[in-house]
Amino acid sequence: MTFVQGFVSVPATIEDKPVTLLLDTGAESSMVTPVAMALLRLQADAHRHTTIQGTGGAITTQNARLQSFGIGGMDMTDQSAAVGPLPSAQAAAANASGLLGADWLSGFDVELDLPHRRVALYRVEGCDGDYVPWQGPKESVVAQVYRRGLVLLSADLDGQPITAVLDSGANRSVLTETAAARIGAGASVLAQDPAATSNGVGGTTVTTHLHRFGRLRIGHASTGNPAIIVGPLHLAMADMLLGADWLRGNRVWISYATRRVTIQPVAFGG
């Protein structure tokens, strides 16, 4: 994998041509960009449409049919993927042809080892107990798998319980304004923090603030003084996107099969 400006990307092939795809556990649907659809001469999938949700709203697009798709030595045929633009920051950083989302990743156990620039996919059948083959201290926590494969984790931020979506497609962790206010970072507090604008889904512009909280805990994994973006997220199922900034400090194994996530801080990961 490569890691550019906080975004995780992997090499793949579509129609036997090499492409780069973002690895995005926080996207329910895998996607190709309109530019990639034209360059690769993909045909529209007349039977499938996808609604893509994200910062700032949602868009509905018609899917594209992929006759062949390959990644990590695996080759598959007859895949369907949504078609839509990447957010400008992702597009500029990765020069990607699309993204690999939870609908596809959830067919595997996924090892995300951002500190060592490695992603591994495992087929899991008949496994139980602690089968994650890591040396050193590690912790397994219960996860919820929402809809088409979003991974939800229980967390604690400054003493307040929150729910976080594990989102490798976000280069920075983002908290909803509603959750921030509940924790004590309301509008008057955020007004004193650095502000920025970014483009959301469909090209909408949103204003965010970078706020430094006291402590973020997930299981026993603890991060002190995390700087987290607070913005107008519309997440019906969670309070936060737990992004690649957190993943850079923790080796993570997502077991969609057993609905558990194993976490190992970088200091113990070798």
mmCIF file of C-alpha atoms in Angstrom:
data_model
loop_
_atom_site.group_PDB
_atom_site.id
_atom_site.type_symbol
_atom_site.label_atom_id
_atom_site.label_comp_id
_atom_site.label_asym_id
_atom_site.label_seq_id
_atom_site.Cartn_x
_atom_site.Cartn_y
_atom_site.Cartn_z
ATOM 1 C CA MET A 1 0.000 0.000 0.000
ATOM 2 C CA THR A 2 0.954 3.624 -0.307
ATOM 3 C CA PHE A 3 0.158 6.371 2.160
ATOM 4 C CA VAL A 4 0.010 9.878 0.672
ATOM 5 C CA GLN A 5 -1.237 12.910 2.625
ATOM 6 C CA GLY A 6 -3.032 10.576 5.004
ATOM 7 C CA PHE A 7 -4.879 8.572 2.340
ATOM 8 C CA VAL A 8 -4.440 4.815 1.926
ATOM 9 C CA SER A 9 -4.239 3.437 -1.613
ATOM 10 C CA VAL A 10 -3.537 0.028 -3.126
ATOM 11 C CA PRO A 11 -2.650 -1.240 -6.618
ATOM 12 C CA ALA A 12 -5.331 -3.105 -8.544
ATOM 13 C CA THR A 13 -6.405 -3.931 -12.093
ATOM 14 C CA ILE A 14 -9.678 -3.178 -13.858
ATOM 15 C CA GLU A 15 -10.247 -4.752 -17.283
ATOM 16 C CA ASP A 16 -6.620 -5.993 -16.998
ATOM 17 C CA LYS A 17 -5.298 -2.415 -16.793
ATOM 18 C CA PRO A 18 -3.320 -1.202 -13.732
ATOM 19 C CA VAL A 19 -5.115 1.307 -11.519
ATOM 20 C CA THR A 20 -4.792 2.788 -8.039
ATOM 21 C CA LEU A 21 -7.737 2.512 -5.649
ATOM 22 C CA LEU A 22 -8.279 4.133 -2.278
ATOM 23 C CA LEU A 23 -8.872 1.651 0.538
ATOM 24 C CA ASP A 24 -11.958 2.996 2.298
ATOM 25 C CA THR A 25 -13.552 0.994 5.119
ATOM 26 C CA GLY A 26 -15.871 3.958 5.733
ATOM 27 C CA ALA A 27 -17.495 3.794 2.286
ATOM 28 C CA GLU A 28 -20.382 1.328 1.986
ATOM 29 C CA SER A 29 -19.949 1.021 -1.784
ATOM 30 C CA SER A 30 -16.923 0.496 -3.963
ATOM 31 C CA MET A 31 -16.683 3.165 -6.654
ATOM 32 C CA VAL A 32 -14.948 4.205 -9.849
ATOM 33 C CA THR A 33 -14.648 7.801 -10.968
ATOM 34 C CA PRO A 34 -16.347 9.097 -14.144
ATOM 35 C CA VAL A 35 -12.881 9.728 -15.623
ATOM 36 C CA ALA A 36 -11.841 6.120 -14.976
ATOM 37 C CA MET A 37 -15.114 4.878 -16.440
ATOM 38 C CA ALA A 38 -14.379 6.730 -19.672
ATOM 39 C CA LEU A 39 -10.674 5.800 -19.860
ATOM 40 C CA LEU A 40 -11.342 2.131 -19.128
ATOM 41 C CA ARG A 41 -14.396 2.103 -21.419
ATOM 42 C CA LEU A 42 -16.630 0.620 -18.778
ATOM 43 C CA GLN A 43 -20.268 -0.034 -19.549
ATOM 44 C CA ALA A 44 -23.103 1.238 -17.368
ATOM 45 C CA ASP A 45 -24.862 -1.335 -15.196
ATOM 46 C CA ALA A 46 -28.469 -0.709 -16.151
ATOM 47 C CA HIS A 47 -29.775 -2.713 -13.189
ATOM 48 C CA ARG A 48 -27.880 -1.069 -10.318
ATOM 49 C CA HIS A 49 -27.886 2.394 -8.766
ATOM 50 C CA THR A 50 -26.051 3.467 -5.603
ATOM 51 C CA THR A 51 -26.650 6.298 -3.142
ATOM 52 C CA ILE A 52 -23.327 7.662 -1.889
ATOM 53 C CA GLN A 53 -23.449 9.428 1.459
ATOM 54 C CA GLY A 54 -20.749 11.591 2.951
ATOM 55 C CA THR A 55 -19.850 14.963 4.360
ATOM 56 C CA GLY A 56 -22.378 17.503 3.161
ATOM 57 C CA GLY A 57 -25.061 15.188 1.824
ATOM 58 C CA ALA A 58 -25.673 12.357 -0.641
ATOM 59 C CA ILE A 59 -25.821 11.662 -4.379
ATOM 60 C CA THR A 60 -27.378 8.765 -6.323
ATOM 61 C CA THR A 61 -25.459 7.366 -9.298
ATOM 62 C CA GLN A 62 -25.796 4.567 -11.814
ATOM 63 C CA ASN A 63 -23.281 1.744 -11.413
ATOM 64 C CA ALA A 64 -20.638 0.566 -13.868
ATOM 65 C CA ARG A 65 -20.048 -3.057 -14.833
ATOM 66 C CA LEU A 66 -16.488 -4.352 -14.357
ATOM 67 C CA GLN A 67 -15.866 -7.422 -16.485
ATOM 68 C CA SER A 68 -12.631 -8.139 -14.633
ATOM 69 C CA PHE A 69 -11.157 -6.889 -11.370
ATOM 70 C CA GLY A 70 -7.964 -7.934 -9.626
ATOM 71 C CA ILE A 71 -6.175 -7.119 -6.377
ATOM 72 C CA GLY A 72 -3.412 -8.840 -4.436
ATOM 73 C CA GLY A 73 -3.211 -11.773 -6.830
ATOM 74 C CA MET A 74 -6.977 -12.380 -6.776
ATOM 75 C CA ASP A 75 -8.916 -12.039 -10.011
ATOM 76 C CA MET A 76 -12.696 -11.684 -10.120
ATOM 77 C CA THR A 77 -15.213 -11.218 -12.901
ATOM 78 C CA ASP A 78 -18.549 -9.479 -13.328
ATOM 79 C CA GLN A 79 -18.321 -6.857 -10.574
ATOM 80 C CA SER A 80 -20.599 -3.832 -10.172
ATOM 81 C CA ALA A 81 -19.350 -0.534 -8.737
ATOM 82 C CA ALA A 82 -20.873 2.872 -8.148
ATOM 83 C CA VAL A 83 -19.690 5.780 -10.286
ATOM 84 C CA GLY A 84 -18.925 9.109 -8.663
ATOM 85 C CA PRO A 85 -16.267 11.748 -8.041
ATOM 86 C CA LEU A 86 -13.782 11.447 -5.214
ATOM 87 C CA PRO A 87 -13.631 14.339 -2.735
ATOM 88 C CA SER A 88 -11.031 16.811 -3.988
ATOM 89 C CA ALA A 89 -8.505 16.072 -1.222
ATOM 90 C CA GLN A 90 -8.577 12.335 -1.935
ATOM 91 C CA ALA A 91 -8.343 12.848 -5.679
ATOM 92 C CA ALA A 92 -5.394 15.228 -5.420
ATOM 93 C CA ALA A 93 -3.469 13.020 -3.002
ATOM 94 C CA ALA A 94 -3.893 9.600 -4.555
ATOM 95 C CA ASN A 95 -4.629 10.210 -8.262
ATOM 96 C CA ALA A 96 -6.934 7.218 -7.839
ATOM 97 C CA SER A 97 -9.411 5.654 -10.246
ATOM 98 C CA GLY A 98 -11.882 4.956 -7.457
ATOM 99 C CA LEU A 99 -12.145 3.321 -4.087
ATOM 100 C CA LEU A 100 -12.471 -0.116 -2.575
ATOM 101 C CA GLY A 101 -15.342 -0.007 -0.080
ATOM 102 C CA ALA A 102 -16.899 -2.052 2.700
ATOM 103 C CA ASP A 103 -19.250 -3.949 0.362
ATOM 104 C CA TRP A 104 -16.191 -5.696 -1.110
ATOM 105 C CA LEU A 105 -13.885 -5.730 1.925
ATOM 106 C CA SER A 106 -16.499 -7.336 4.171
ATOM 107 C CA GLY A 107 -16.042 -10.645 2.350
ATOM 108 C CA PHE A 108 -12.682 -10.985 4.121
ATOM 109 C CA ASP A 109 -10.888 -10.393 7.375
ATOM 110 C CA VAL A 110 -8.790 -7.272 6.754
ATOM 111 C CA GLU A 111 -5.441 -6.535 8.382
ATOM 112 C CA LEU A 112 -4.616 -2.831 8.258
ATOM 113 C CA ASP A 113 -0.988 -2.269 9.192
ATOM 114 C CA LEU A 114 -0.501 1.347 8.177
ATOM 115 C CA PRO A 115 2.677 1.769 10.267
ATOM 116 C CA HIS A 116 4.352 -0.873 8.064
ATOM 117 C CA ARG A 117 2.474 0.039 4.858
ATOM 118 C CA ARG A 118 0.813 -3.347 4.551
ATOM 119 C CA VAL A 119 -2.732 -4.507 3.928
ATOM 120 C CA ALA A 120 -3.657 -8.188 3.957
ATOM 121 C CA LEU A 121 -6.924 -9.964 3.132
ATOM 122 C CA TYR A 122 -7.841 -13.318 4.684
ATOM 123 C CA ARG A 123 -10.607 -15.807 3.966
ATOM 124 C CA VAL A 124 -11.987 -16.922 7.350
ATOM 125 C CA GLU A 125 -13.965 -20.137 7.770
ATOM 126 C CA GLY A 126 -14.636 -22.033 10.982
ATOM 127 C CA CYS A 127 -12.349 -19.853 13.102
ATOM 128 C CA ASP A 128 -13.074 -18.886 16.677
ATOM 129 C CA GLY A 129 -11.104 -17.666 19.685
ATOM 130 C CA ASP A 130 -7.990 -15.523 19.245
ATOM 131 C CA TYR A 131 -6.661 -16.487 15.817
ATOM 132 C CA VAL A 132 -4.958 -13.145 15.004
ATOM 133 C CA PRO A 133 -1.277 -14.182 14.543
ATOM 134 C CA TRP A 134 0.419 -11.187 16.153
ATOM 135 C CA GLN A 135 3.150 -11.296 18.758
ATOM 136 C CA GLY A 136 2.942 -8.993 21.764
ATOM 137 C CA PRO A 137 0.037 -7.350 23.604
ATOM 138 C CA LYS A 138 -3.181 -6.898 21.656
ATOM 139 C CA GLU A 139 -6.837 -6.398 22.465
ATOM 140 C CA SER A 140 -9.970 -7.651 20.753
ATOM 141 C CA VAL A 141 -13.065 -5.444 21.019
ATOM 142 C CA VAL A 142 -16.648 -6.060 19.915
ATOM 143 C CA ALA A 143 -17.706 -4.297 16.720
ATOM 144 C CA GLN A 144 -21.056 -3.717 15.078
ATOM 145 C CA VAL A 145 -21.299 -4.243 11.325
ATOM 146 C CA TYR A 146 -23.776 -1.736 9.958
ATOM 147 C CA ARG A 147 -25.676 -2.241 6.691
ATOM 148 C CA ARG A 148 -23.240 -3.180 3.920
ATOM 149 C CA GLY A 149 -20.124 -3.445 6.073
ATOM 150 C CA LEU A 150 -19.441 -0.266 8.040
ATOM 151 C CA VAL A 151 -17.534 -1.130 11.227
ATOM 152 C CA LEU A 152 -18.800 0.644 14.355
ATOM 153 C CA LEU A 153 -16.722 0.797 17.544
ATOM 154 C CA SER A 154 -17.633 1.994 21.032
ATOM 155 C CA ALA A 155 -15.272 4.731 22.204
ATOM 156 C CA ASP A 156 -14.838 7.226 25.017
ATOM 157 C CA LEU A 157 -13.923 10.845 24.324
ATOM 158 C CA ASP A 158 -13.215 13.014 27.349
ATOM 159 C CA GLY A 159 -15.339 10.761 29.518
ATOM 160 C CA GLN A 160 -18.323 10.685 27.160
ATOM 161 C CA PRO A 161 -19.371 7.499 25.316
ATOM 162 C CA ILE A 162 -19.467 7.834 21.535
ATOM 163 C CA THR A 163 -19.774 5.512 18.540
ATOM 164 C CA ALA A 164 -17.108 5.691 15.825
ATOM 165 C CA VAL A 165 -17.030 4.400 12.247
ATOM 166 C CA LEU A 166 -13.633 2.878 11.428
ATOM 167 C CA ASP A 167 -12.848 4.859 8.284
ATOM 168 C CA SER A 168 -9.548 4.290 6.484
ATOM 169 C CA GLY A 169 -10.760 6.636 3.727
ATOM 170 C CA ALA A 170 -10.668 9.683 6.020
ATOM 171 C CA ASN A 171 -7.160 11.107 6.412
ATOM 172 C CA ARG A 172 -8.249 12.807 9.644
ATOM 173 C CA SER A 173 -10.745 11.741 12.296
ATOM 174 C CA VAL A 174 -13.945 13.808 12.242
ATOM 175 C CA LEU A 175 -16.519 14.337 15.010
ATOM 176 C CA THR A 176 -20.071 15.538 14.479
ATOM 177 C CA GLU A 177 -20.961 18.984 15.794
ATOM 178 C CA THR A 178 -23.760 17.429 17.862
ATOM 179 C CA ALA A 179 -21.375 15.045 19.641
ATOM 180 C CA ALA A 180 -18.806 17.807 20.165
ATOM 181 C CA ALA A 181 -21.401 19.986 21.874
ATOM 182 C CA ARG A 182 -22.380 17.083 24.119
ATOM 183 C CA ILE A 183 -18.741 16.679 25.144
ATOM 184 C CA GLY A 184 -18.341 20.401 25.858
ATOM 185 C CA ALA A 185 -17.042 21.758 22.559
ATOM 186 C CA GLY A 186 -20.061 23.756 21.415
ATOM 187 C CA ALA A 187 -20.174 26.586 18.893
ATOM 188 C CA SER A 188 -18.639 29.186 21.230
ATOM 189 C CA VAL A 189 -15.680 26.883 21.985
ATOM 190 C CA LEU A 190 -15.181 25.899 18.351
ATOM 191 C CA ALA A 191 -15.176 29.571 17.335
ATOM 192 C CA GLN A 192 -11.792 29.839 19.050
ATOM 193 C CA ASP A 193 -10.313 26.923 17.087
ATOM 194 C CA PRO A 194 -8.702 26.976 13.624
ATOM 195 C CA ALA A 195 -11.354 26.849 10.878
ATOM 196 C CA ALA A 196 -11.164 25.408 7.381
ATOM 197 C CA THR A 197 -13.438 24.679 4.438
ATOM 198 C CA SER A 198 -13.609 21.441 2.482
ATOM 199 C CA ASN A 199 -15.627 19.895 -0.315
ATOM 200 C CA GLY A 200 -18.153 17.199 0.558
ATOM 201 C CA VAL A 201 -20.262 14.856 -1.524
ATOM 202 C CA GLY A 202 -21.593 16.466 -4.692
ATOM 203 C CA GLY A 203 -19.195 19.418 -4.410
ATOM 204 C CA THR A 204 -20.868 21.032 -1.400
ATOM 205 C CA THR A 205 -18.632 23.258 0.743
ATOM 206 C CA VAL A 206 -18.570 22.732 4.512
ATOM 207 C CA THR A 207 -16.827 24.585 7.334
ATOM 208 C CA THR A 208 -14.943 22.599 9.964
ATOM 209 C CA HIS A 209 -12.893 23.353 13.086
ATOM 210 C CA LEU A 210 -9.847 21.570 14.481
ATOM 211 C CA HIS A 211 -10.312 21.030 18.221
ATOM 212 C CA ARG A 212 -7.929 19.398 20.668
ATOM 213 C CA PHE A 213 -9.671 17.072 23.098
ATOM 214 C CA GLY A 214 -8.269 15.507 26.256
ATOM 215 C CA ARG A 215 -8.259 11.765 25.616
ATOM 216 C CA LEU A 216 -9.740 9.226 23.182
ATOM 217 C CA ARG A 217 -10.093 5.607 24.320
ATOM 218 C CA ILE A 218 -11.118 2.554 22.330
ATOM 219 C CA GLY A 219 -10.871 -0.488 24.543
ATOM 220 C CA HIS A 220 -7.535 0.005 26.289
ATOM 221 C CA ALA A 221 -6.012 1.856 23.324
ATOM 222 C CA SER A 222 -5.639 5.444 24.508
ATOM 223 C CA THR A 223 -4.669 8.599 22.623
ATOM 224 C CA GLY A 224 -3.846 11.723 24.628
ATOM 225 C CA ASN A 225 -4.675 15.250 23.416
ATOM 226 C CA PRO A 226 -6.023 14.178 20.000
ATOM 227 C CA ALA A 227 -6.643 16.962 17.494
ATOM 228 C CA ILE A 228 -9.985 16.060 15.876
ATOM 229 C CA ILE A 229 -11.880 17.849 13.123
ATOM 230 C CA VAL A 230 -15.404 18.879 14.116
ATOM 231 C CA GLY A 231 -17.817 19.319 11.229
ATOM 232 C CA PRO A 232 -21.410 18.995 9.972
ATOM 233 C CA LEU A 233 -21.382 15.236 9.519
ATOM 234 C CA HIS A 234 -24.707 13.497 8.897
ATOM 235 C CA LEU A 235 -24.196 10.090 10.528
ATOM 236 C CA ALA A 236 -27.395 8.386 11.643
ATOM 237 C CA MET A 237 -25.453 5.493 13.202
ATOM 238 C CA ALA A 238 -22.385 7.148 14.749
ATOM 239 C CA ASP A 239 -20.784 10.263 16.220
ATOM 240 C CA MET A 240 -17.364 10.088 14.611
ATOM 241 C CA LEU A 241 -15.242 8.927 11.694
ATOM 242 C CA LEU A 242 -12.128 7.273 13.109
ATOM 243 C CA GLY A 243 -9.623 8.020 10.388
ATOM 244 C CA ALA A 244 -6.172 7.131 9.145
ATOM 245 C CA ASP A 245 -4.532 9.478 11.679
ATOM 246 C CA TRP A 246 -5.631 7.005 14.393
ATOM 247 C CA LEU A 247 -4.800 3.977 12.251
ATOM 248 C CA ARG A 248 -1.220 5.211 11.837
ATOM 249 C CA GLY A 249 -0.712 4.611 15.554
ATOM 250 C CA ASN A 250 -2.465 1.249 15.751
ATOM 251 C CA ARG A 251 -2.260 -2.022 13.887
ATOM 252 C CA VAL A 252 -5.847 -3.201 13.279
ATOM 253 C CA TRP A 253 -7.422 -6.500 12.261
ATOM 254 C CA ILE A 254 -11.063 -6.250 11.192
ATOM 255 C CA SER A 255 -12.920 -9.545 11.438
ATOM 256 C CA TYR A 256 -16.205 -9.088 9.625
ATOM 257 C CA ALA A 257 -16.875 -12.808 10.148
ATOM 258 C CA THR A 258 -16.746 -12.655 13.968
ATOM 259 C CA ARG A 259 -17.668 -8.959 14.336
ATOM 260 C CA ARG A 260 -14.577 -8.117 16.336
ATOM 261 C CA VAL A 261 -11.653 -5.716 15.839
ATOM 262 C CA THR A 262 -8.214 -6.496 17.214
ATOM 263 C CA ILE A 263 -6.013 -3.512 18.092
ATOM 264 C CA GLN A 264 -2.275 -3.421 18.733
ATOM 265 C CA PRO A 265 -0.514 -0.099 19.404
ATOM 266 C CA VAL A 266 2.480 0.598 17.162
ATOM 267 C CA ALA A 267 4.898 0.343 20.107
ATOM 268 C CA PHE A 268 4.133 -3.405 20.351
ATOM 269 C CA GLY A 269 3.754 -4.126 16.658
ATOM 270 C CA GLY A 270 7.412 -4.683 15.779
#
